CSV table of C-alpha atoms in Angstrom, one decimal:
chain,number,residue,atom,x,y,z
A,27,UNK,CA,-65.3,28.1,-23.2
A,28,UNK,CA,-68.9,27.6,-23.9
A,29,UNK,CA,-68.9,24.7,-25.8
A,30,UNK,CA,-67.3,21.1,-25.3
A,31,UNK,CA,-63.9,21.2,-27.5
A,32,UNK,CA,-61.5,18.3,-28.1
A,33,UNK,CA,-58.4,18.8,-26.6
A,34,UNK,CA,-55.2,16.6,-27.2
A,35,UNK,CA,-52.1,17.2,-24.6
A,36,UNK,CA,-48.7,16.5,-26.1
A,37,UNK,CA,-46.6,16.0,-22.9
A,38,UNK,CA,-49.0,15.2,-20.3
A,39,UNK,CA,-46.0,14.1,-17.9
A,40,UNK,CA,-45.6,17.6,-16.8
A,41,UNK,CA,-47.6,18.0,-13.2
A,42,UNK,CA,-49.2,21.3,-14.4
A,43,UNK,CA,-49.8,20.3,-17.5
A,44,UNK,CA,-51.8,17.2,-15.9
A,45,UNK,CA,-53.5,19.7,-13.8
A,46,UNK,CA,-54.7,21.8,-16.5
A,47,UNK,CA,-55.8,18.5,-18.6
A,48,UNK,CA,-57.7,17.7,-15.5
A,49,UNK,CA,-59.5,20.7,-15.1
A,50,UNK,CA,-60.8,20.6,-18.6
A,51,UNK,CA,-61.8,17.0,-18.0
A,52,UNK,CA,-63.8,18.7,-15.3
A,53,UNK,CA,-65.4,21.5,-17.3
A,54,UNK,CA,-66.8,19.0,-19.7
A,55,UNK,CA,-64.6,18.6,-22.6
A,56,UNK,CA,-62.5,15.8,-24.2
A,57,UNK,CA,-59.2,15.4,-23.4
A,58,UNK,CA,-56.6,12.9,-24.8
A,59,UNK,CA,-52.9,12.8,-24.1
A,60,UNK,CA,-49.4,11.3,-25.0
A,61,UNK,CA,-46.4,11.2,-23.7
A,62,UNK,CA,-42.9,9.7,-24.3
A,63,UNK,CA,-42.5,8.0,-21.1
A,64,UNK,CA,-44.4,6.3,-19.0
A,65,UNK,CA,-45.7,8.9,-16.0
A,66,UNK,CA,-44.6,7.8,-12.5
A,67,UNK,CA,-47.2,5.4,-10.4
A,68,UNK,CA,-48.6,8.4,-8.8
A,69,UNK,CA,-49.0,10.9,-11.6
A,70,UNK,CA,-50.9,7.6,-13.6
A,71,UNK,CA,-53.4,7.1,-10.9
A,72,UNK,CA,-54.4,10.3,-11.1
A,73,UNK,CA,-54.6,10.5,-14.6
A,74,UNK,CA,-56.7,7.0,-14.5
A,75,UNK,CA,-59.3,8.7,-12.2
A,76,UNK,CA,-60.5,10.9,-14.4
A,77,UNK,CA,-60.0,8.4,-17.4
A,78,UNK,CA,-57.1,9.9,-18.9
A,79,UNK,CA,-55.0,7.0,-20.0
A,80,UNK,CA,-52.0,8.5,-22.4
A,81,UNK,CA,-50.5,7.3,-25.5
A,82,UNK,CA,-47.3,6.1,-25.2
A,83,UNK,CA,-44.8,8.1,-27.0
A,84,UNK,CA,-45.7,10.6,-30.1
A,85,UNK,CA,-47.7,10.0,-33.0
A,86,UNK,CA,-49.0,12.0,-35.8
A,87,UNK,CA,-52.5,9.6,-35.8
A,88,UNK,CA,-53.1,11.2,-32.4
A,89,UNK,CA,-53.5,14.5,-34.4
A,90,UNK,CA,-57.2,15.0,-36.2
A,91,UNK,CA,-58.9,17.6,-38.1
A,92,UNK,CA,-61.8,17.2,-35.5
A,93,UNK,CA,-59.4,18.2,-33.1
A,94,UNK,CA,-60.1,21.9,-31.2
A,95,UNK,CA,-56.7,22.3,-29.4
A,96,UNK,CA,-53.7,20.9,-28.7
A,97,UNK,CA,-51.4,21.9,-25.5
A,98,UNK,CA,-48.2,21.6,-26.1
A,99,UNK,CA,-46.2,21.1,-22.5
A,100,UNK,CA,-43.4,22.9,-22.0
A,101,UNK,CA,-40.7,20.1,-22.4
A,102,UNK,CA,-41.6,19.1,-26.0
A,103,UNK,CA,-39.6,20.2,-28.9
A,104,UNK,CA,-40.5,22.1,-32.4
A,105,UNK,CA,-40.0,18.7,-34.2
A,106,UNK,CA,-41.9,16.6,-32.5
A,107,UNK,CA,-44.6,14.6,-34.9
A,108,UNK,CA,-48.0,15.5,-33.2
A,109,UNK,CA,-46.8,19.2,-33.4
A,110,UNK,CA,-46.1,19.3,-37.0
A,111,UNK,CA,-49.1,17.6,-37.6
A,112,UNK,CA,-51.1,19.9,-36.0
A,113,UNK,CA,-49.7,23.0,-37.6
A,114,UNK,CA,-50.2,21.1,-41.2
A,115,UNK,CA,-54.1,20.6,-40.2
A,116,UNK,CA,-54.1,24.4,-38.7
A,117,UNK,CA,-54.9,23.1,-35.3
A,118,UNK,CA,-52.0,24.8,-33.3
């Protein structure tokens, strides 16, 4: 990835998928999350320290036409909102 892309996580309570969010945070690009629960104390510091605070639960709105990817973890479903949205817009 050359350039800096805006990338949106759908499920970020996953540890890999935190991981991965945090090594892009790393290589220069902007990251944003959600996720339907709260993460665990442990898994939130972590995702405070590199300033990734996620939204709490799924929403469509989190979904822009500005937006370069979206990573979808593992866990979430082929109705969930941010996912739909995202294949309206031509994003996923």
């Amino acid at each position: 990835m050359d350039k800096k892309r805006k990338i949106h996580f759908t499920g970020i309570g996953n540890p890999v998928v935190q991981e991965l969010a945090i090594a892009l945070i790393r290589a220069g690009h902007e990251v944003t999350a959600s996720e339907e629960l709260a993460p665990d104390e442990q898994a939130r510091k972590r995702l405070q320290e590199f300033g990734l605070i996620p939204n709490s639960g799924w929403s469509p709105k989190n979904i822009q036409q500005d937006l370069s990817d979206l990573v979808i973890s593992p866990e979430i479903g082929n109705d969930n909102p941010e996912l739909l949205r995202a294949l309206e817009l031509k994003v996923a």
